[in-house]
Amino acid sequence: MDYNLSWYRMPIGEQISNVGSEVHRAIRWKKKGDKQKKINFCKKAIVLI
């Protein structure tokens, strides 16, 4: 299944929740001191937006 197509079919609340999950992961990795993982999860959140 095409990821982009399934994303747009998702309810907006679910989309926002997915973005929030990526931001939460970025914060968690920042606290653990892993800068690269933090950056990767921030980028993924931005792509989802």
CSV table of C-alpha atoms in Angstrom, one decimal, residues 14-43:
chain,number,residue,atom,x,y,z
A,14,GLU,CA,-4.5,9.9,14.3
A,15,GLN,CA,-2.1,11.9,12.1
A,16,ILE,CA,-1.4,14.4,14.9
A,17,SER,CA,-0.9,11.5,17.3
A,18,ASN,CA,1.7,10.0,15.0
A,19,VAL,CA,3.6,13.3,14.8
A,20,GLY,CA,3.5,13.6,18.6
A,21,SER,CA,4.9,10.1,18.9
A,22,GLU,CA,7.9,11.0,16.8
A,23,VAL,CA,8.4,14.2,18.8
A,24,HIS,CA,8.2,12.2,22.0
A,25,ARG,CA,10.9,9.8,20.7
A,26,ALA,CA,13.1,12.7,19.8
A,27,ILE,CA,12.8,14.2,23.3
A,28,ARG,CA,13.6,10.8,24.8
A,29,TRP,CA,16.7,10.3,22.7
A,30,LYS,CA,17.8,13.9,23.5
A,31,LYS,CA,17.6,13.1,27.2
A,32,LYS,CA,19.7,9.9,26.6
A,33,GLY,CA,22.3,12.0,24.8
A,34,ASP,CA,22.0,10.4,21.3
A,35,LYS,CA,22.0,13.4,19.1
A,36,GLN,CA,21.8,11.5,15.8
A,37,LYS,CA,18.6,9.6,16.8
A,38,LYS,CA,17.1,12.8,18.1
A,39,ILE,CA,17.8,14.5,14.7
A,40,ASN,CA,16.3,11.5,12.9
A,41,PHE,CA,13.1,11.5,14.8
A,42,CYS,CA,12.8,15.3,14.5
A,43,LYS,CA,13.1,14.9,10.7
